[in-house]
mmCIF file of C-alpha atoms in Angstrom:
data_model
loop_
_atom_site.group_PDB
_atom_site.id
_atom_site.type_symbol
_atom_site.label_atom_id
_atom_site.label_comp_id
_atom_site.label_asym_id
_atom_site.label_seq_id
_atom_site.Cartn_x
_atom_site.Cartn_y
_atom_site.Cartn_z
ATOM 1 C CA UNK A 1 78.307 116.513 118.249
ATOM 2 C CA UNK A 2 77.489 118.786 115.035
ATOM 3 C CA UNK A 3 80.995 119.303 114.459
ATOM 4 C CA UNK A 4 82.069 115.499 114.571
ATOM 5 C CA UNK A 5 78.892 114.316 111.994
ATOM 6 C CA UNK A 6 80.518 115.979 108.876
ATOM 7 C CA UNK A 7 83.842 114.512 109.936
ATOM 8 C CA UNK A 8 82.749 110.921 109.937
ATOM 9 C CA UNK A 9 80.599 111.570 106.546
ATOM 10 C CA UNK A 10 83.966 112.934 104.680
ATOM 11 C CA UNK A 11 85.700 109.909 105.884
ATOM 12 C CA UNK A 12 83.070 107.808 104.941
ATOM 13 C CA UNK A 13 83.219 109.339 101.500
ATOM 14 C CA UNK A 14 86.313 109.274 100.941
ATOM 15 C CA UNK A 15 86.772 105.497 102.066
ATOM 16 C CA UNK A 16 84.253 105.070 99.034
ATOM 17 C CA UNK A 17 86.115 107.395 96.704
ATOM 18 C CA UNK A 18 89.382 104.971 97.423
ATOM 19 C CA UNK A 19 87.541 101.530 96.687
ATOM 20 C CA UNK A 20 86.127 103.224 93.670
ATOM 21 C CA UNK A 21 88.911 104.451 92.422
ATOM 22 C CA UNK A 22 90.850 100.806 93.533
ATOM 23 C CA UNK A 23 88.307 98.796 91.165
ATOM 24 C CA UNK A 24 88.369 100.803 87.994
ATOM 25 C CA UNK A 25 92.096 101.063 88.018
ATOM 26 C CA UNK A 26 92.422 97.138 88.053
ATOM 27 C CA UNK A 27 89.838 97.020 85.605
ATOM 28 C CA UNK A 28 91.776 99.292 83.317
ATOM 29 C CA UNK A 29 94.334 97.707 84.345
ATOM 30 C CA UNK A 30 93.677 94.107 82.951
ATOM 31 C CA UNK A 31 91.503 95.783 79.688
ATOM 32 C CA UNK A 32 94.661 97.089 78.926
ATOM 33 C CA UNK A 33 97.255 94.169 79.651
ATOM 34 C CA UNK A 34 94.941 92.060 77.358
ATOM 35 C CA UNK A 35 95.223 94.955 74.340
ATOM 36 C CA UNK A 36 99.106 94.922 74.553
ATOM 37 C CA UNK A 37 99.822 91.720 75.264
ATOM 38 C CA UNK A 38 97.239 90.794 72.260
ATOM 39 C CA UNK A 39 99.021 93.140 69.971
ATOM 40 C CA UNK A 40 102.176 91.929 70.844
ATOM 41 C CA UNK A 41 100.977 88.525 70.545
ATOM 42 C CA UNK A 42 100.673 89.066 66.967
ATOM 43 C CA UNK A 43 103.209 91.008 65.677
ATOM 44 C CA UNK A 44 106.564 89.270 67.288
ATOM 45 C CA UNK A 45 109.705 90.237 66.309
ATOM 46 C CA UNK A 46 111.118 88.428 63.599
ATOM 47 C CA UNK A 47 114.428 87.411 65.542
ATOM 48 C CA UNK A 48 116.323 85.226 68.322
ATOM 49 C CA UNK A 49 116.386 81.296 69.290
ATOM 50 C CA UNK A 50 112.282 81.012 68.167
ATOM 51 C CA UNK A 51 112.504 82.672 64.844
ATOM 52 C CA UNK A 52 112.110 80.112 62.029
ATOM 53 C CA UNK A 53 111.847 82.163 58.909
ATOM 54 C CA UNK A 54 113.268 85.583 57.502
ATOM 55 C CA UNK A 55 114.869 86.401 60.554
ATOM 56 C CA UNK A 56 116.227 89.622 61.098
ATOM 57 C CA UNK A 57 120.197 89.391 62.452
ATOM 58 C CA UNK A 58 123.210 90.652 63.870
ATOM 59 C CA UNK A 59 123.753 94.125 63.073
ATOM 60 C CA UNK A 60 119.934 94.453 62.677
ATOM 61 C CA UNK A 61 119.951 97.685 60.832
ATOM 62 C CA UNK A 62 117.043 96.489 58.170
ATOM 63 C CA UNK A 63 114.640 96.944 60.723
ATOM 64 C CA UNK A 64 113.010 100.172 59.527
ATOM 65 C CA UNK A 65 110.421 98.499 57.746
ATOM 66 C CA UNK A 66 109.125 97.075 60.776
ATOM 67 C CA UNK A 67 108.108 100.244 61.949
ATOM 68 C CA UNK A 68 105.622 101.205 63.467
ATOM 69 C CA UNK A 69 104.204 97.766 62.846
ATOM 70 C CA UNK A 70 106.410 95.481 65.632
ATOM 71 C CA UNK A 71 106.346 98.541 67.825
ATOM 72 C CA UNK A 72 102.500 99.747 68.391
ATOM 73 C CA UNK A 73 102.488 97.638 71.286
ATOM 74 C CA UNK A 74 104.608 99.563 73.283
ATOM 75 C CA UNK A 75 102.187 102.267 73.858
ATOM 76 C CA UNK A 76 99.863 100.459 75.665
ATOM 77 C CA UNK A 77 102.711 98.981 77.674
ATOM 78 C CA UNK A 78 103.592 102.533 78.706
ATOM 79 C CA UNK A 79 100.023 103.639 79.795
ATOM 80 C CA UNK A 80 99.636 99.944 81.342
ATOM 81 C CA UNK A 81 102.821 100.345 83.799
ATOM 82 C CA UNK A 82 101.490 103.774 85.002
ATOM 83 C CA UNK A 83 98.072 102.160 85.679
ATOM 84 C CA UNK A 84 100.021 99.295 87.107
ATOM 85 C CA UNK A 85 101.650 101.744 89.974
ATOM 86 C CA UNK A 86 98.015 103.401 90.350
ATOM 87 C CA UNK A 87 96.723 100.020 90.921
ATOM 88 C CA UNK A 88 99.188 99.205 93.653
ATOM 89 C CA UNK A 89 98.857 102.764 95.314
ATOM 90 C CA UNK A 90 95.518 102.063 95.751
ATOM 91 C CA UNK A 91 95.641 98.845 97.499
ATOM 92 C CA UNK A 92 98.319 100.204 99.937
ATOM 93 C CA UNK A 93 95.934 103.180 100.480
ATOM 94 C CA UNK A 94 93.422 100.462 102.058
ATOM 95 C CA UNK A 95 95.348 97.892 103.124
ATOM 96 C CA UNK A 96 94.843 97.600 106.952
ATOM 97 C CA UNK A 97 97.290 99.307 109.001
ATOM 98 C CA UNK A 98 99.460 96.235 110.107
ATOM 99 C CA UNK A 99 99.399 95.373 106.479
ATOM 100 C CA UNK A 100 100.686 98.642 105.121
ATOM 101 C CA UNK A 101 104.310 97.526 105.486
ATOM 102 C CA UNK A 102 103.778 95.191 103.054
ATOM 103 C CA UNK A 103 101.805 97.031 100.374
ATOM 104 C CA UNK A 104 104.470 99.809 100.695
ATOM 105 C CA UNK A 105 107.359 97.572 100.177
ATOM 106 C CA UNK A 106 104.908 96.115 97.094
ATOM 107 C CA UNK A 107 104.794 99.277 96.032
ATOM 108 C CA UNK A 108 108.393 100.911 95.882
ATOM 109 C CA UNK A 109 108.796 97.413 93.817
ATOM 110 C CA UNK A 110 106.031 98.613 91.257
ATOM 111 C CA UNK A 111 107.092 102.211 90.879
ATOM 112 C CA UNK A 112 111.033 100.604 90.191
ATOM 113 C CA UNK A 113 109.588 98.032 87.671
ATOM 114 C CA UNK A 114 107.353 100.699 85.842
ATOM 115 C CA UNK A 115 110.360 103.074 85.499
ATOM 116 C CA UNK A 116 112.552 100.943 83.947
ATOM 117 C CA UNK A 117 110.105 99.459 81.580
ATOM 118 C CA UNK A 118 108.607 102.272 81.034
ATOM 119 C CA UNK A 119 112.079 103.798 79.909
ATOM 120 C CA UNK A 120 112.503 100.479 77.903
ATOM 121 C CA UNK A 121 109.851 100.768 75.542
ATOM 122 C CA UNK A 122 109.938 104.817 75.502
ATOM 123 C CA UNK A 123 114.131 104.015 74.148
ATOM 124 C CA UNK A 124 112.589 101.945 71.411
ATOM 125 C CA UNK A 125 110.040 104.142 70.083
ATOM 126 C CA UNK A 126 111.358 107.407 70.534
ATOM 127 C CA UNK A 127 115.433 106.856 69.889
ATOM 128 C CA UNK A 128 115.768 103.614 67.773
ATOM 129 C CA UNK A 129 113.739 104.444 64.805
ATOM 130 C CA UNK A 130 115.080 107.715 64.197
ATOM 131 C CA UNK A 131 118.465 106.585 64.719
ATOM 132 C CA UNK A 132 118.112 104.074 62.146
ATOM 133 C CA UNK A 133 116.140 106.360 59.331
ATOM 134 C CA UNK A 134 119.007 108.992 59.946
ATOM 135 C CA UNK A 135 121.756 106.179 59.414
ATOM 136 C CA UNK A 136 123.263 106.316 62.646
ATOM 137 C CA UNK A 137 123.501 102.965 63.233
ATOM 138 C CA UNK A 138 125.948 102.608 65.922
ATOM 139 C CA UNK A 139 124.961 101.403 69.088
ATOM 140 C CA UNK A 140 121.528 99.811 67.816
ATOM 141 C CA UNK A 141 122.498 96.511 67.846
ATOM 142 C CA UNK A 142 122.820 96.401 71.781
ATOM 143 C CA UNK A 143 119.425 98.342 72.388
ATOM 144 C CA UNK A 144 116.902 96.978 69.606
ATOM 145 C CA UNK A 145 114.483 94.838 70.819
ATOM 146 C CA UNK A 146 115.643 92.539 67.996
ATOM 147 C CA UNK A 147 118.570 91.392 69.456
ATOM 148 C CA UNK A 148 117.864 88.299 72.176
ATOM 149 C CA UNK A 149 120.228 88.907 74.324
ATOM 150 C CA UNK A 150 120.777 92.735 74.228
ATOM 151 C CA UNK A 151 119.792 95.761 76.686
ATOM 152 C CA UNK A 152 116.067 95.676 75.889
ATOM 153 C CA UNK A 153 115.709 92.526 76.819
ATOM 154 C CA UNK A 154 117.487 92.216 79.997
ATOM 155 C CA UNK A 155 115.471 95.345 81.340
ATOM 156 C CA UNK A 156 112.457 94.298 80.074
ATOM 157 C CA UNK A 157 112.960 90.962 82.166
ATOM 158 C CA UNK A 158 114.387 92.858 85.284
ATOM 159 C CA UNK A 159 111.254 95.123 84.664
ATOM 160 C CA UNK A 160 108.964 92.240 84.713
ATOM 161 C CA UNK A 161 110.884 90.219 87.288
ATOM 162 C CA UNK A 162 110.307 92.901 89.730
ATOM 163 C CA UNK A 163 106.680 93.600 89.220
ATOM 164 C CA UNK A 164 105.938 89.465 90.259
ATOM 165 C CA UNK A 165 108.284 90.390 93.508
ATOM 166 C CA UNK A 166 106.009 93.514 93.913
ATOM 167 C CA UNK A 167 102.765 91.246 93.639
ATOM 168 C CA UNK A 168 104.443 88.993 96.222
ATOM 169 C CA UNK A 169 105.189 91.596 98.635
ATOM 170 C CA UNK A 170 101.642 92.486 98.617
ATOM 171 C CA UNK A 171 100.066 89.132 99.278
ATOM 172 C CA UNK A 172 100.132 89.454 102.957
ATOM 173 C CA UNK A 173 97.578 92.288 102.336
ATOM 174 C CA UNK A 174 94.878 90.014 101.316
ATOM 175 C CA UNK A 175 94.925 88.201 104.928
ATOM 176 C CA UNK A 176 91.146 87.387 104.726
ATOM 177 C CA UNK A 177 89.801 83.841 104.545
ATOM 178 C CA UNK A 178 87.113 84.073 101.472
ATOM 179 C CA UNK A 179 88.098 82.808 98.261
ATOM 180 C CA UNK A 180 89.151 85.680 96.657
ATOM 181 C CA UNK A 181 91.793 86.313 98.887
ATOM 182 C CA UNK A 182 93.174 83.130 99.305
ATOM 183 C CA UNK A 183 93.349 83.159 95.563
ATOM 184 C CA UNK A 184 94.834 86.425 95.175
ATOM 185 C CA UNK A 185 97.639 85.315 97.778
ATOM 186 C CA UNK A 186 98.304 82.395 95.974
ATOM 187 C CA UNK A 187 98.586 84.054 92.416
ATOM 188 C CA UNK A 188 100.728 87.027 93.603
ATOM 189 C CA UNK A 189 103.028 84.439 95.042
ATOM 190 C CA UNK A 190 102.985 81.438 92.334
ATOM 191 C CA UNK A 191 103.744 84.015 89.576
ATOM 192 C CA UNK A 192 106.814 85.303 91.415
ATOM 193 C CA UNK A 193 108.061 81.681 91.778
ATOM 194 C CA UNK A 194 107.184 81.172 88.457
ATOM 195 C CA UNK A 195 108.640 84.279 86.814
ATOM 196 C CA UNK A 196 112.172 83.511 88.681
ATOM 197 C CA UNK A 197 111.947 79.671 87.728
ATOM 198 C CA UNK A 198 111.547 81.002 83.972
ATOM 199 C CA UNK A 199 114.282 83.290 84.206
ATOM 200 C CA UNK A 200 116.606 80.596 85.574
ATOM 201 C CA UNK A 201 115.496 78.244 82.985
ATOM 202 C CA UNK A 202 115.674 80.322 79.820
ATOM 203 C CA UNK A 203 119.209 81.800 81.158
ATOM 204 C CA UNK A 204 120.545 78.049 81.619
ATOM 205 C CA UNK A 205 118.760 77.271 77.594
ATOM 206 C CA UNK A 206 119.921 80.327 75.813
#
């Protein structure tokens, strides 16, 4: 009987130590979307379809001024996708066992969508700019962000696509009947309906 007590206690503890750890990661989590998405928010790139004045273009090699101003954002964005993959470790880690299926396929979706945006912004701010201050030029106009229809965008909408599918996969997780959950099921699978309906859309516009 003494041996089982400190068994059950550890378990207990560390059943604690998981939800704890689950709730500060998603409130890192959204602190942190909100600061990039803000900064981004207000320092857009001056290019593509919605650009109205002194837009940069095609080749878009006077974009070194813009640094690090248009690119501070990215930062955030890196530290936010590794918190992202936390986040969705953690729910898998409690998800019920008949659930876990789905949280795992969630989360092989969220560690895919983190590495390539992850790799997306860490192109821009770490092989872009010193391209361009070193005049090597070539190349750039296919990877800046600048350009609307070039390599940074694509990934960063595969990147982004994938983390609604990952959101969707999970949604099964939240099986209960309170509110919460039947909200959180019906957010994680709007937004991926959403986020493919946009894609479609913009692809048939631009």
């Amino acid at each position: 009987m003494n041996t089982q007590t400190p068994r059950l206690k550890s378990a207990d503890a560390a059943t604690s130590d998981e939800y704890a750890l689950g709730f500060y990661t998603a409130l890192l989590t959204s602190v942190l979307t909100l600061v990039t998405f803000g900064i981004a928010f207000f320092t857009p790139p001056i290019s593509g379809p919605s650009c109205q004045a002194n837009c940069i273009t095609y080749p878009f090699t006077d974009i070194v001024a813009r640094f690090p101003r248009d690119y501070i954002w990215m930062y955030p964005a890196m530290l936010m996708m590794v918190l992202f993959v936390a986040l969705m470790a953690c729910i898998h880690q409690v998800a019920a066992e008949p659930k876990k299926l789905y949280s795992r396929i969630g989360l092989a979706f969220a560690i895919i969508s983190a590495g390539v945006l992850i790799t997306d912004y860490f192109v821009q701010v770490s092989v872009i700019q010193p391209s361009l201050v070193n005049g090597e030029t070539e190349g750039i106009a296919l990877l800046t962000q600048y350009n609307p229809h070039g390599i940074f965008i694509a990934l960063e909408e595969l990147g982004f696509l994938l983390m609604s599918f990952a959101f969707f996969c999970i949604a099964p997780v939240f099986s209960g009947a309170n509110r919460v959950e039947r909200a959180l099921r019906w957010i994680f699978r709007l937004s991926f309906v959403l986020a493919l309906g946009a894609l479609i859309g913009f692809s048939f516009a631009y």
